[in-house]
Amino acid sequence: MAKFNLNINGEDKTVDVDPNTPLLWVLRDHLNLVGTKYGCGIAQCGACTVHFNGSAVRSCQLPVSSLEGSKIKTIEGLSENGDHHVQQAWLEIDVPQCGYCQAGQIMSASALLDSNPNPSDEEIENAMNGNICRCGTYSRIKAAIKAASKSQIA
Amino acid sequence: MTKKSTTVNRRSFIKSVGIAGGGLLIGFNWLACKRSEEVIVADTALEMPDEWFELNGYLKIGDNGVVTIYSPNPEIGQNVKTSMPMMVAEELDVDWNNVIVEQAPLNTDLYSRQLAGGSQSIRQGWEPLRRAGATARYMLLQAAAKQMEVPVEELSVEDGVISHSGSDKTISYGEIAKAAAAIEIPEEDKVVLKSKNDFKIIGSSRKNVDAKKIVTGQPLFGLDTYKDGMLTAMIVHPPKFGMEFKSMDAEKIKDMPGIKDVFTIDTYPEGLQKQWSDVSAFSKLVVVLGESTWQVMQAKKALKVEWDLNPELTKKIEILEKSAGMGEVSGLESSAIHTSLMADIGSKKAETVRKDGDPEAAFKNAARIIERSYTCPFLAHNCMEPMNFFANVTEDKAELLGPIQTPEYAEKTIQERLGLDLENIDIQMTRMGGGFGRRLYGNFLVEAAVISQKAGAPVKLVYSREDDMTDGVYRPAYHVTYRAALDANNKITAFHVNAGGIKESPLFANRFPAGAIDNYLAESWTLDSNISIGAFRAPRSNFIAGAEQSFLDELAEETGQDPIQFRLDLLKKAKEKPVGENNDYDADRFAGVLEMVRDKSGWKKEDQNLNRGVSAYYCHNSYVAQILDLRVQNNEPMIDKVVCAVDCGIVVNPDAAKNMVEGGTIDGIGHALYSKISFEDGMPQQSNYDTYRLIRHKEAPKSIEVYFAENGIDPTGLGEPPFPPVIGALANALYKATGKRFYDQPYIAGLQDELKT
Ligand code: FES
Ligand code: FES
């Protein structure tokens, strides 16, 4: 066990855990931030996606020891009141079915739009390909990303 | 969180709410109601009232007019938590924006059929839910008439405000709720349900009531449960089907950081009275208990366990040789053996389930016989949220919280297994990160309870993805052979289906094309196995629809007919001169979706150079037809478009229904194209998404169009019906694109073989 200082959603936090503990489990088990989901633990499903210095990464692969000095953003920190334009687009298109994968989808989508505000269909598919949705909401996710892109550019 | 008081109408009960064909009983008996009168409400955007008044088990009204509606059925992503309360709100006549929805606790005295399965929630809730709303409305009106001192006939309601026609008097539901709660609940015949033409909420799209919580990452799912003093438990089950626990070196890991205990449990000990929902290939499990998930995962990895062959599960090898139509695979099983056994058994005579006319003679006299066989592998459910459950079992009480599709059955098993009285068992349902049938089987709930009892602590049991994928309860592997006899004029004179699987047959003997062909024979067989199986989204149909619809496509081609017209002609015959008695589909509605999909897709316009496949199927009381267009690029199919025509009667929540159809379509395509669980020596060869392929963004159809029949028929479900038929449309389109028929799922294997050669 060792102490680690983290910056999560703009707040400084200290946790005392095994250095190999993935950020995913630090968030869920130690910081009461359960919006980031466990789906596979091997970087294959995207349910655990967070922003690491602004890029979408799989938190199940990030050992806590590698995070000092970086800025982490989780779904809980994407916006204060759930009104980030990607979240808004998700509500407008009514994307979720079971909803379990959606936090990860939203984190991937918002990172994509941050770096590429007007992505093509192909760019959307490439950026989102690591996020599985067993319920099959892919068409709506794409529609929501396009809607968010429009509102962002406008 | 705020604490609010609730007044309950104690004398009230509604008896005998019947539904068409079901005879379902709903008892509202408040004396038996377990819910505490103090209700904790989560802060929401709506202003909370100071006092709540319960008018019946489905709803309560606050003194400020806010309405809480309890959604009785488990939510697995099918969106019943929105659509079921919509049906209550419709008859109650309230403003939907003033409604809060809460998941009802398990209470079989109050609610019937608290189960998510068979696409039945909407169909079976249609009458009782509307009746609950209408009954409350009746009581509110009675109370208002009394207070206003006017005849009740002169009152009308709009959006929760009661107005008197002869004066300008109005009174809101909030103001009269207290008085209404004291009104005797009326006899059923006094309460009249709305005519369908007057629906305002039903039939207009309402957003998912949990959507905001979902997109902001709030705790909703079982896995999000964290309670004071809670330990995390994980299990280790045998790596192979047919094996059992022998010994372990627990001491070695007990000192690892955070580890509290290591022990074994027996989920379903011999002699336990099991429910149908108690399925597990691995009853004896190793449990690792610790403070946090990661610590337990590490200890689990370090733990050395020895396994043995289970003699009972692996002994029956010789039976195979002797059986005709019934067999048993044994020892440590492999997919190669399954495949050859199924092909062998499928070529023999099996049990006759239905026979019309004289199929033997017709086949004998046939000018030509077309015979094709189809197969599919086992599948894992792969709910995105792995199996988990929270349990806090003390000497005299069990508190259980988590994702379960069958809480009612789980409660009975817990009663048996822990020796507790039913009233001391509390099961609460969380939103589920997918169900697809897997959470009908509550072994993980029982495991959590047994672990908590043994540990003497509150426990959250968590399956890793690997545990989840290799735990069994799979969609069975199936095999079907179809034969059609044609006369010299290419007319079908007989049809034969021989279907079976491990360890369940996919046959529906009375479904189309039964009823449309004079000489018909349906045979069924099963092959036993030590691999556990369970219902998977659209059980049996999830295979047989694709097979049957591929075979019909081939028959249409062989006989030189348009595949849609070919099916329509058969349906016409089934309608005008049906063969046999028990045909379980309505030929008109079936033909209706085919015609709709043909028209909407612009089927067969000559200028189109598309690889299109069509398919139509009936299951779970709804009808779906689909047309799929694809291209093959770099050895991978690219699906451009799927057009879906759906007849599920009245569509309660259209946009959400569309979402379901889109999802079912994508899910069906994905599993038929890519997914499988295979075995070698009893060991599942896939254990996570690196080896088990699920459909992803890039592979999903570029566009999906959904059209609903408008016929005013009482609604039926949508969770399953769109899944099975699209597999046929996919196979038929793949044929158009490649010139090769696809008989074995997952199709990607055949497609890539083809392109290699
Ligand atoms: S849990 Fe991290 S990618 Fe699946
Ligand atoms: S909404 Fe259920 S997994 Fe995506």
PDB file of N, CA and C in Angstrom, chain A residues 20-22 25 28-29 34-35 37-40 42 44 75-76 81-82 87 91-92 94-100 105-106 125-126 128-132 134-136 138-141, chain B residues 77 207-208 211-212 214-217 221 223-224 226 292-294 381-382 384-385 431-434 436 464-465 655 659-660 662-663 666-667 671 688-690 695-698 702:
ATOM      1  N   ASN A  20      -0.411  -0.942  -7.973  1.00  0.00           N
ATOM      2  CA  ASN A  20      -0.890  -1.501  -9.240  1.00  0.00           C
ATOM      3  C   ASN A  20      -2.389  -1.366  -9.431  1.00  0.00           C
ATOM      4  N   THR A  21      -3.088  -0.892  -8.423  1.00  0.00           N
ATOM      5  CA  THR A  21      -4.548  -0.815  -8.533  1.00  0.00           C
ATOM      6  C   THR A  21      -4.931   0.059  -9.720  1.00  0.00           C
ATOM      7  N   PRO A  22      -5.737  -0.468 -10.628  1.00  0.00           N
ATOM      8  CA  PRO A  22      -6.160   0.359 -11.763  1.00  0.00           C
ATOM      9  C   PRO A  22      -7.053   1.510 -11.308  1.00  0.00           C
ATOM     10  N   TRP A  25     -10.716   0.894 -10.337  1.00  0.00           N
ATOM     11  CA  TRP A  25     -11.134   0.406  -9.013  1.00  0.00           C
ATOM     12  C   TRP A  25     -10.859   1.429  -7.929  1.00  0.00           C
ATOM     13  N   ARG A  28     -14.018   3.524  -8.212  1.00  0.00           N
ATOM     14  CA  ARG A  28     -15.238   2.841  -7.762  1.00  0.00           C
ATOM     15  C   ARG A  28     -15.171   2.460  -6.278  1.00  0.00           C
ATOM     16  N   ASP A  29     -14.088   1.827  -5.885  1.00  0.00           N
ATOM     17  CA  ASP A  29     -14.030   1.281  -4.523  1.00  0.00           C
ATOM     18  C   ASP A  29     -13.577   2.299  -3.481  1.00  0.00           C
ATOM     19  N   VAL A  34     -18.847   5.933  -8.996  1.00  0.00           N
ATOM     20  CA  VAL A  34     -19.198   4.645  -9.602  1.00  0.00           C
ATOM     21  C   VAL A  34     -19.747   4.788 -11.014  1.00  0.00           C
ATOM     22  N   GLY A  35     -19.749   6.021 -11.538  1.00  0.00           N
ATOM     23  CA  GLY A  35     -20.230   6.216 -12.903  1.00  0.00           C
ATOM     24  C   GLY A  35     -19.330   5.522 -13.927  1.00  0.00           C
ATOM     25  N   LYS A  37     -17.585   2.456 -15.333  1.00  0.00           N
ATOM     26  CA  LYS A  37     -18.043   1.061 -15.184  1.00  0.00           C
ATOM     27  C   LYS A  37     -16.968   0.033 -15.490  1.00  0.00           C
ATOM     28  N   TYR A  38     -17.126  -1.110 -14.860  1.00  0.00           N
ATOM     29  CA  TYR A  38     -16.306  -2.281 -15.168  1.00  0.00           C
ATOM     30  C   TYR A  38     -17.056  -3.152 -16.175  1.00  0.00           C
ATOM     31  N   GLY A  39     -16.397  -3.495 -17.271  1.00  0.00           N
ATOM     32  CA  GLY A  39     -17.039  -4.382 -18.237  1.00  0.00           C
ATOM     33  C   GLY A  39     -16.185  -5.573 -18.599  1.00  0.00           C
ATOM     34  N   CYS A  40     -14.861  -5.369 -18.687  1.00  0.00           N
ATOM     35  CA  CYS A  40     -14.001  -6.472 -19.130  1.00  0.00           C
ATOM     36  C   CYS A  40     -12.668  -6.501 -18.397  1.00  0.00           C
ATOM     37  N   ILE A  42      -9.885  -5.588 -19.499  1.00  0.00           N
ATOM     38  CA  ILE A  42      -8.737  -5.819 -20.392  1.00  0.00           C
ATOM     39  C   ILE A  42      -8.730  -4.869 -21.606  1.00  0.00           C
ATOM     40  N   GLN A  44     -11.024  -3.904 -23.620  1.00  0.00           N
ATOM     41  CA  GLN A  44     -11.761  -4.362 -24.800  1.00  0.00           C
ATOM     42  C   GLN A  44     -13.172  -3.792 -24.939  1.00  0.00           C
ATOM     43  N   ILE A  75     -17.124  10.674 -15.745  1.00  0.00           N
ATOM     44  CA  ILE A  75     -18.477  11.081 -16.161  1.00  0.00           C
ATOM     45  C   ILE A  75     -19.093  12.053 -15.148  1.00  0.00           C
ATOM     46  N   GLU A  76     -18.781  11.846 -13.874  1.00  0.00           N
ATOM     47  CA  GLU A  76     -19.364  12.726 -12.846  1.00  0.00           C
ATOM     48  C   GLU A  76     -18.842  14.156 -12.983  1.00  0.00           C
ATOM     49  N   ASN A  81     -24.101  20.054 -14.043  1.00  0.00           N
ATOM     50  CA  ASN A  81     -25.518  19.695 -13.909  1.00  0.00           C
ATOM     51  C   ASN A  81     -25.997  18.732 -14.991  1.00  0.00           C
ATOM     52  N   GLY A  82     -25.084  17.986 -15.544  1.00  0.00           N
ATOM     53  CA  GLY A  82     -25.504  17.061 -16.596  1.00  0.00           C
ATOM     54  C   GLY A  82     -25.867  17.782 -17.876  1.00  0.00           C
ATOM     55  N   GLN A  87     -23.933  15.176 -23.243  1.00  0.00           N
ATOM     56  CA  GLN A  87     -24.999  14.610 -22.389  1.00  0.00           C
ATOM     57  C   GLN A  87     -26.376  15.073 -22.861  1.00  0.00           C
ATOM     58  N   LEU A  91     -29.584  12.858 -24.201  1.00  0.00           N
ATOM     59  CA  LEU A  91     -30.954  12.927 -23.682  1.00  0.00           C
ATOM     60  C   LEU A  91     -31.941  13.196 -24.811  1.00  0.00           C
ATOM     61  N   GLU A  92     -31.524  14.096 -25.700  1.00  0.00           N
ATOM     62  CA  GLU A  92     -32.412  14.475 -26.800  1.00  0.00           C
ATOM     63  C   GLU A  92     -32.699  13.268 -27.694  1.00  0.00           C
ATOM     64  N   ASP A  94     -32.404  10.240 -26.756  1.00  0.00           N
ATOM     65  CA  ASP A  94     -32.843   9.165 -25.850  1.00  0.00           C
ATOM     66  C   ASP A  94     -32.082   7.869 -26.172  1.00  0.00           C
ATOM     67  N   VAL A  95     -30.769   7.961 -26.064  1.00  0.00           N
ATOM     68  CA  VAL A  95     -29.892   6.865 -26.491  1.00  0.00           C
ATOM     69  C   VAL A  95     -30.001   5.594 -25.635  1.00  0.00           C
ATOM     70  N   PRO A  96     -29.961   5.704 -24.298  1.00  0.00           N
ATOM     71  CA  PRO A  96     -29.721   4.493 -23.512  1.00  0.00           C
ATOM     72  C   PRO A  96     -30.819   3.440 -23.579  1.00  0.00           C
ATOM     73  N   GLN A  97     -30.367   2.190 -23.536  1.00  0.00           N
ATOM     74  CA  GLN A  97     -31.306   1.100 -23.228  1.00  0.00           C
ATOM     75  C   GLN A  97     -31.022   0.701 -21.785  1.00  0.00           C
ATOM     76  N   CYS A  98     -30.182  -0.348 -21.581  1.00  0.00           N
ATOM     77  CA  CYS A  98     -29.887  -0.664 -20.182  1.00  0.00           C
ATOM     78  C   CYS A  98     -29.077   0.458 -19.546  1.00  0.00           C
ATOM     79  N   GLY A  99     -28.257   1.135 -20.334  1.00  0.00           N
ATOM     80  CA  GLY A  99     -27.538   2.299 -19.845  1.00  0.00           C
ATOM     81  C   GLY A  99     -26.138   2.029 -19.318  1.00  0.00           C
ATOM     82  N   TYR A 100     -25.804   0.764 -19.162  1.00  0.00           N
ATOM     83  CA  TYR A 100     -24.553   0.436 -18.477  1.00  0.00           C
ATOM     84  C   TYR A 100     -23.315   0.927 -19.222  1.00  0.00           C
ATOM     85  N   GLN A 105     -19.374   5.458 -23.303  1.00  0.00           N
ATOM     86  CA  GLN A 105     -19.632   5.963 -24.656  1.00  0.00           C
ATOM     87  C   GLN A 105     -19.546   7.492 -24.664  1.00  0.00           C
ATOM     88  N   ILE A 106     -20.154   8.091 -23.648  1.00  0.00           N
ATOM     89  CA  ILE A 106     -20.178   9.556 -23.580  1.00  0.00           C
ATOM     90  C   ILE A 106     -18.756  10.108 -23.394  1.00  0.00           C
ATOM     91  N   GLU A 125     -17.067   6.268 -36.182  1.00  0.00           N
ATOM     92  CA  GLU A 125     -16.981   4.808 -36.010  1.00  0.00           C
ATOM     93  C   GLU A 125     -15.606   4.397 -35.490  1.00  0.00           C
ATOM     94  N   ASN A 126     -14.566   5.003 -36.031  1.00  0.00           N
ATOM     95  CA  ASN A 126     -13.222   4.644 -35.572  1.00  0.00           C
ATOM     96  C   ASN A 126     -13.009   5.002 -34.113  1.00  0.00           C
ATOM     97  N   MET A 128     -15.174   5.373 -31.814  1.00  0.00           N
ATOM     98  CA  MET A 128     -16.091   4.712 -30.885  1.00  0.00           C
ATOM     99  C   MET A 128     -15.968   3.192 -30.930  1.00  0.00           C
ATOM    100  N   ASN A 129     -15.099   2.662 -31.765  1.00  0.00           N
ATOM    101  CA  ASN A 129     -15.100   1.212 -31.980  1.00  0.00           C
ATOM    102  C   ASN A 129     -14.691   0.415 -30.738  1.00  0.00           C
ATOM    103  N   GLY A 130     -13.996   1.061 -29.828  1.00  0.00           N
ATOM    104  CA  GLY A 130     -13.588   0.358 -28.608  1.00  0.00           C
ATOM    105  C   GLY A 130     -14.664   0.308 -27.534  1.00  0.00           C
ATOM    106  N   ASN A 131     -15.805   0.943 -27.795  1.00  0.00           N
ATOM    107  CA  ASN A 131     -16.887   0.949 -26.812  1.00  0.00           C
ATOM    108  C   ASN A 131     -18.004   0.012 -27.246  1.00  0.00           C
ATOM    109  N   ILE A 132     -18.126  -1.101 -26.539  1.00  0.00           N
ATOM    110  CA  ILE A 132     -19.174  -2.067 -26.895  1.00  0.00           C
ATOM    111  C   ILE A 132     -20.498  -1.650 -26.257  1.00  0.00           C
ATOM    112  N   ARG A 134     -23.846  -3.836 -25.693  1.00  0.00           N
ATOM    113  CA  ARG A 134     -24.536  -5.118 -25.906  1.00  0.00           C
ATOM    114  C   ARG A 134     -25.993  -4.891 -26.302  1.00  0.00           C
ATOM    115  N   CYS A 135     -26.578  -3.772 -25.861  1.00  0.00           N
ATOM    116  CA  CYS A 135     -27.976  -3.509 -26.200  1.00  0.00           C
ATOM    117  C   CYS A 135     -28.127  -3.038 -27.649  1.00  0.00           C
ATOM    118  N   GLY A 136     -27.030  -2.679 -28.282  1.00  0.00           N
ATOM    119  CA  GLY A 136     -27.097  -2.281 -29.686  1.00  0.00           C
ATOM    120  C   GLY A 136     -27.636  -0.880 -29.910  1.00  0.00           C
ATOM    121  N   TYR A 138     -25.938   1.536 -31.110  1.00  0.00           N
ATOM    122  CA  TYR A 138     -24.938   2.211 -31.949  1.00  0.00           C
ATOM    123  C   TYR A 138     -25.521   3.292 -32.860  1.00  0.00           C
ATOM    124  N   SER A 139     -26.685   3.037 -33.462  1.00  0.00           N
ATOM    125  CA  SER A 139     -27.227   4.047 -34.384  1.00  0.00           C
ATOM    126  C   SER A 139     -27.537   5.330 -33.634  1.00  0.00           C
ATOM    127  N   ARG A 140     -28.075   5.175 -32.434  1.00  0.00           N
ATOM    128  CA  ARG A 140     -28.428   6.386 -31.665  1.00  0.00           C
ATOM    129  C   ARG A 140     -27.191   7.099 -31.145  1.00  0.00           C
ATOM    130  N   ILE A 141     -26.174   6.327 -30.799  1.00  0.00           N
ATOM    131  CA  ILE A 141     -24.936   6.962 -30.344  1.00  0.00           C
ATOM    132  C   ILE A 141     -24.388   7.841 -31.472  1.00  0.00           C
TER     133      ILE A 141
ATOM    134  N   GLY B  77     -33.406  -2.662 -19.541  1.00  0.00           N
ATOM    135  CA  GLY B  77     -33.049  -1.931 -20.756  1.00  0.00           C
ATOM    136  C   GLY B  77     -34.180  -1.923 -21.765  1.00  0.00           C
ATOM    137  N   LYS B 207     -39.487  10.317 -22.795  1.00  0.00           N
ATOM    138  CA  LYS B 207     -38.073   9.944 -22.624  1.00  0.00           C
ATOM    139  C   LYS B 207     -37.904   8.990 -21.449  1.00  0.00           C
ATOM    140  N   ASN B 208     -36.874   8.189 -21.554  1.00  0.00           N
ATOM    141  CA  ASN B 208     -36.462   7.271 -20.499  1.00  0.00           C
ATOM    142  C   ASN B 208     -36.360   8.003 -19.153  1.00  0.00           C
ATOM    143  N   ALA B 211     -32.864   8.437 -17.766  1.00  0.00           N
ATOM    144  CA  ALA B 211     -31.818   8.848 -18.714  1.00  0.00           C
ATOM    145  C   ALA B 211     -30.839   9.847 -18.095  1.00  0.00           C
ATOM    146  N   LYS B 212     -31.375  10.799 -17.383  1.00  0.00           N
ATOM    147  CA  LYS B 212     -30.493  11.826 -16.812  1.00  0.00           C
ATOM    148  C   LYS B 212     -29.495  11.180 -15.837  1.00  0.00           C
ATOM    149  N   ILE B 214     -28.465   8.152 -15.951  1.00  0.00           N
ATOM    150  CA  ILE B 214     -27.536   7.330 -16.726  1.00  0.00           C
ATOM    151  C   ILE B 214     -26.435   8.196 -17.324  1.00  0.00           C
ATOM    152  N   VAL B 215     -26.815   9.310 -17.931  1.00  0.00           N
ATOM    153  CA  VAL B 215     -25.789  10.094 -18.635  1.00  0.00           C
ATOM    154  C   VAL B 215     -24.912  10.905 -17.680  1.00  0.00           C
ATOM    155  N   THR B 216     -25.288  10.960 -16.427  1.00  0.00           N
ATOM    156  CA  THR B 216     -24.425  11.654 -15.468  1.00  0.00           C
ATOM    157  C   THR B 216     -23.697  10.676 -14.557  1.00  0.00           C
ATOM    158  N   GLY B 217     -23.878   9.390 -14.799  1.00  0.00           N
ATOM    159  CA  GLY B 217     -23.095   8.392 -14.069  1.00  0.00           C
ATOM    160  C   GLY B 217     -23.511   8.181 -12.622  1.00  0.00           C
ATOM    161  N   PHE B 221     -26.967   0.787 -10.794  1.00  0.00           N
ATOM    162  CA  PHE B 221     -26.852  -0.635 -11.078  1.00  0.00           C
ATOM    163  C   PHE B 221     -26.426  -1.404  -9.823  1.00  0.00           C
ATOM    164  N   LEU B 223     -23.988  -3.341  -9.365  1.00  0.00           N
ATOM    165  CA  LEU B 223     -22.553  -3.265  -9.133  1.00  0.00           C
ATOM    166  C   LEU B 223     -22.158  -1.948  -8.456  1.00  0.00           C
ATOM    167  N   ASP B 224     -23.051  -0.970  -8.501  1.00  0.00           N
ATOM    168  CA  ASP B 224     -22.762   0.329  -7.881  1.00  0.00           C
ATOM    169  C   ASP B 224     -23.098   0.347  -6.384  1.00  0.00           C
ATOM    170  N   TYR B 226     -22.563   0.102  -2.660  1.00  0.00           N
ATOM    171  CA  TYR B 226     -21.496   0.140  -1.642  1.00  0.00           C
ATOM    172  C   TYR B 226     -22.174   0.457  -0.321  1.00  0.00           C
ATOM    173  N   SER B 292     -11.502  -4.904  -0.999  1.00  0.00           N
ATOM    174  CA  SER B 292     -11.789  -4.194  -2.243  1.00  0.00           C
ATOM    175  C   SER B 292     -11.661  -5.134  -3.434  1.00  0.00           C
ATOM    176  N   THR B 293     -12.272  -4.729  -4.524  1.00  0.00           N
ATOM    177  CA  THR B 293     -12.369  -5.598  -5.700  1.00  0.00           C
ATOM    178  C   THR B 293     -10.992  -5.994  -6.223  1.00  0.00           C
ATOM    179  N   TRP B 294     -10.112  -5.007  -6.346  1.00  0.00           N
ATOM    180  CA  TRP B 294      -8.795  -5.291  -6.933  1.00  0.00           C
ATOM    181  C   TRP B 294      -8.018  -6.274  -6.059  1.00  0.00           C
ATOM    182  N   HIS B 381     -24.428 -14.784 -22.571  1.00  0.00           N
ATOM    183  CA  HIS B 381     -25.321 -13.615 -22.594  1.00  0.00           C
ATOM    184  C   HIS B 381     -24.544 -12.300 -22.653  1.00  0.00           C
ATOM    185  N   ASN B 382     -23.444 -12.270 -21.899  1.00  0.00           N
ATOM    186  CA  ASN B 382     -22.604 -11.064 -21.942  1.00  0.00           C
ATOM    187  C   ASN B 382     -23.342  -9.775 -21.641  1.00  0.00           C
ATOM    188  N   MET B 384     -23.588  -6.341 -20.211  1.00  0.00           N
ATOM    189  CA  MET B 384     -22.417  -5.485 -19.987  1.00  0.00           C
ATOM    190  C   MET B 384     -22.090  -5.363 -18.498  1.00  0.00           C
ATOM    191  N   GLU B 385     -23.103  -5.405 -17.670  1.00  0.00           N
ATOM    192  CA  GLU B 385     -22.855  -5.434 -16.229  1.00  0.00           C
ATOM    193  C   GLU B 385     -22.754  -6.898 -15.815  1.00  0.00           C
ATOM    194  N   ARG B 431     -31.679  -1.284 -11.329  1.00  0.00           N
ATOM    195  CA  ARG B 431     -31.662  -1.259 -12.785  1.00  0.00           C
ATOM    196  C   ARG B 431     -30.616  -2.268 -13.247  1.00  0.00           C
ATOM    197  N   MET B 432     -30.867  -2.936 -14.361  1.00  0.00           N
ATOM    198  CA  MET B 432     -29.931  -3.975 -14.781  1.00  0.00           C
ATOM    199  C   MET B 432     -29.125  -3.552 -16.000  1.00  0.00           C
ATOM    200  N   GLY B 433     -27.830  -3.787 -15.938  1.00  0.00           N
ATOM    201  CA  GLY B 433     -26.966  -3.548 -17.088  1.00  0.00           C
ATOM    202  C   GLY B 433     -27.116  -4.694 -18.067  1.00  0.00           C
ATOM    203  N   GLY B 434     -28.319  -4.848 -18.593  1.00  0.00           N
ATOM    204  CA  GLY B 434     -28.650  -5.934 -19.516  1.00  0.00           C
ATOM    205  C   GLY B 434     -29.158  -7.155 -18.778  1.00  0.00           C
ATOM    206  N   PHE B 436     -31.159 -10.082 -21.036  1.00  0.00           N
ATOM    207  CA  PHE B 436     -31.096 -11.001 -22.183  1.00  0.00           C
ATOM    208  C   PHE B 436     -31.402 -12.437 -21.785  1.00  0.00           C
ATOM    209  N   SER B 464     -16.096 -11.477 -12.267  1.00  0.00           N
ATOM    210  CA  SER B 464     -15.262 -10.845 -13.288  1.00  0.00           C
ATOM    211  C   SER B 464     -15.887 -11.180 -14.639  1.00  0.00           C
ATOM    212  N   ARG B 465     -15.477 -10.488 -15.690  1.00  0.00           N
ATOM    213  CA  ARG B 465     -16.008 -10.831 -17.012  1.00  0.00           C
ATOM    214  C   ARG B 465     -15.721 -12.299 -17.326  1.00  0.00           C
ATOM    215  N   ASP B 655     -40.950   6.256 -29.581  1.00  0.00           N
ATOM    216  CA  ASP B 655     -39.514   6.423 -29.829  1.00  0.00           C
ATOM    217  C   ASP B 655     -38.714   5.361 -29.080  1.00  0.00           C
ATOM    218  N   ASN B 659     -36.249   2.411 -30.501  1.00  0.00           N
ATOM    219  CA  ASN B 659     -34.930   2.115 -29.937  1.00  0.00           C
ATOM    220  C   ASN B 659     -34.775   0.606 -29.718  1.00  0.00           C
ATOM    221  N   MET B 660     -35.813  -0.018 -29.160  1.00  0.00           N
ATOM    222  CA  MET B 660     -35.795  -1.468 -28.927  1.00  0.00           C
ATOM    223  C   MET B 660     -35.620  -2.241 -30.234  1.00  0.00           C
ATOM    224  N   GLU B 662     -34.328  -1.145 -33.061  1.00  0.00           N
ATOM    225  CA  GLU B 662     -32.967  -0.915 -33.572  1.00  0.00           C
ATOM    226  C   GLU B 662     -31.975  -1.805 -32.819  1.00  0.00           C
ATOM    227  N   GLY B 663     -32.105  -1.815 -31.502  1.00  0.00           N
ATOM    228  CA  GLY B 663     -31.180  -2.589 -30.685  1.00  0.00           C
ATOM    229  C   GLY B 663     -31.294  -4.082 -30.948  1.00  0.00           C
ATOM    230  N   ILE B 666     -29.649  -4.896 -34.292  1.00  0.00           N
ATOM    231  CA  ILE B 666     -28.187  -4.889 -34.235  1.00  0.00           C
ATOM    232  C   ILE B 666     -27.683  -6.107 -33.455  1.00  0.00           C
ATOM    233  N   ASP B 667     -28.357  -6.412 -32.361  1.00  0.00           N
ATOM    234  CA  ASP B 667     -27.960  -7.538 -31.517  1.00  0.00           C
ATOM    235  C   ASP B 667     -28.093  -8.868 -32.277  1.00  0.00           C
ATOM    236  N   HIS B 671     -24.802 -11.257 -33.177  1.00  0.00           N
ATOM    237  CA  HIS B 671     -24.592 -12.627 -32.694  1.00  0.00           C
ATOM    238  C   HIS B 671     -24.501 -13.629 -33.829  1.00  0.00           C
ATOM    239  N   ASN B 688     -13.330 -13.622 -22.616  1.00  0.00           N
ATOM    240  CA  ASN B 688     -13.459 -12.169 -22.511  1.00  0.00           C
ATOM    241  C   ASN B 688     -13.594 -11.631 -23.936  1.00  0.00           C
ATOM    242  N   TYR B 689     -13.740 -10.322 -24.076  1.00  0.00           N
ATOM    243  CA  TYR B 689     -14.028  -9.756 -25.398  1.00  0.00           C
ATOM    244  C   TYR B 689     -12.844  -9.748 -26.352  1.00  0.00           C
ATOM    245  N   ASP B 690     -11.695 -10.210 -25.900  1.00  0.00           N
ATOM    246  CA  ASP B 690     -10.600 -10.352 -26.859  1.00  0.00           C
ATOM    247  C   ASP B 690     -10.783 -11.617 -27.697  1.00  0.00           C
ATOM    248  N   ILE B 695     -20.597  -7.478 -31.768  1.00  0.00           N
ATOM    249  CA  ILE B 695     -20.672  -6.440 -32.808  1.00  0.00           C
ATOM    250  C   ILE B 695     -20.276  -5.083 -32.229  1.00  0.00           C
ATOM    251  N   ARG B 696     -19.568  -4.309 -33.025  1.00  0.00           N
ATOM    252  CA  ARG B 696     -19.109  -2.983 -32.603  1.00  0.00           C
ATOM    253  C   ARG B 696     -19.635  -1.896 -33.535  1.00  0.00           C
ATOM    254  N   HIS B 697     -19.321  -0.644 -33.160  1.00  0.00           N
ATOM    255  CA  HIS B 697     -19.815   0.510 -33.922  1.00  0.00           C
ATOM    256  C   HIS B 697     -19.632   0.364 -35.436  1.00  0.00           C
ATOM    257  N   LYS B 698     -18.411   0.008 -35.841  1.00  0.00           N
ATOM    258  CA  LYS B 698     -18.100  -0.017 -37.274  1.00  0.00           C
ATOM    259  C   LYS B 698     -18.952  -1.032 -38.030  1.00  0.00           C
ATOM    260  N   LYS B 702     -25.530   0.977 -41.165  1.00  0.00           N
ATOM    261  CA  LYS B 702     -25.400   2.423 -41.320  1.00  0.00           C
ATOM    262  C   LYS B 702     -26.733   3.109 -41.103  1.00  0.00           C
TER     263      LYS B 702
END
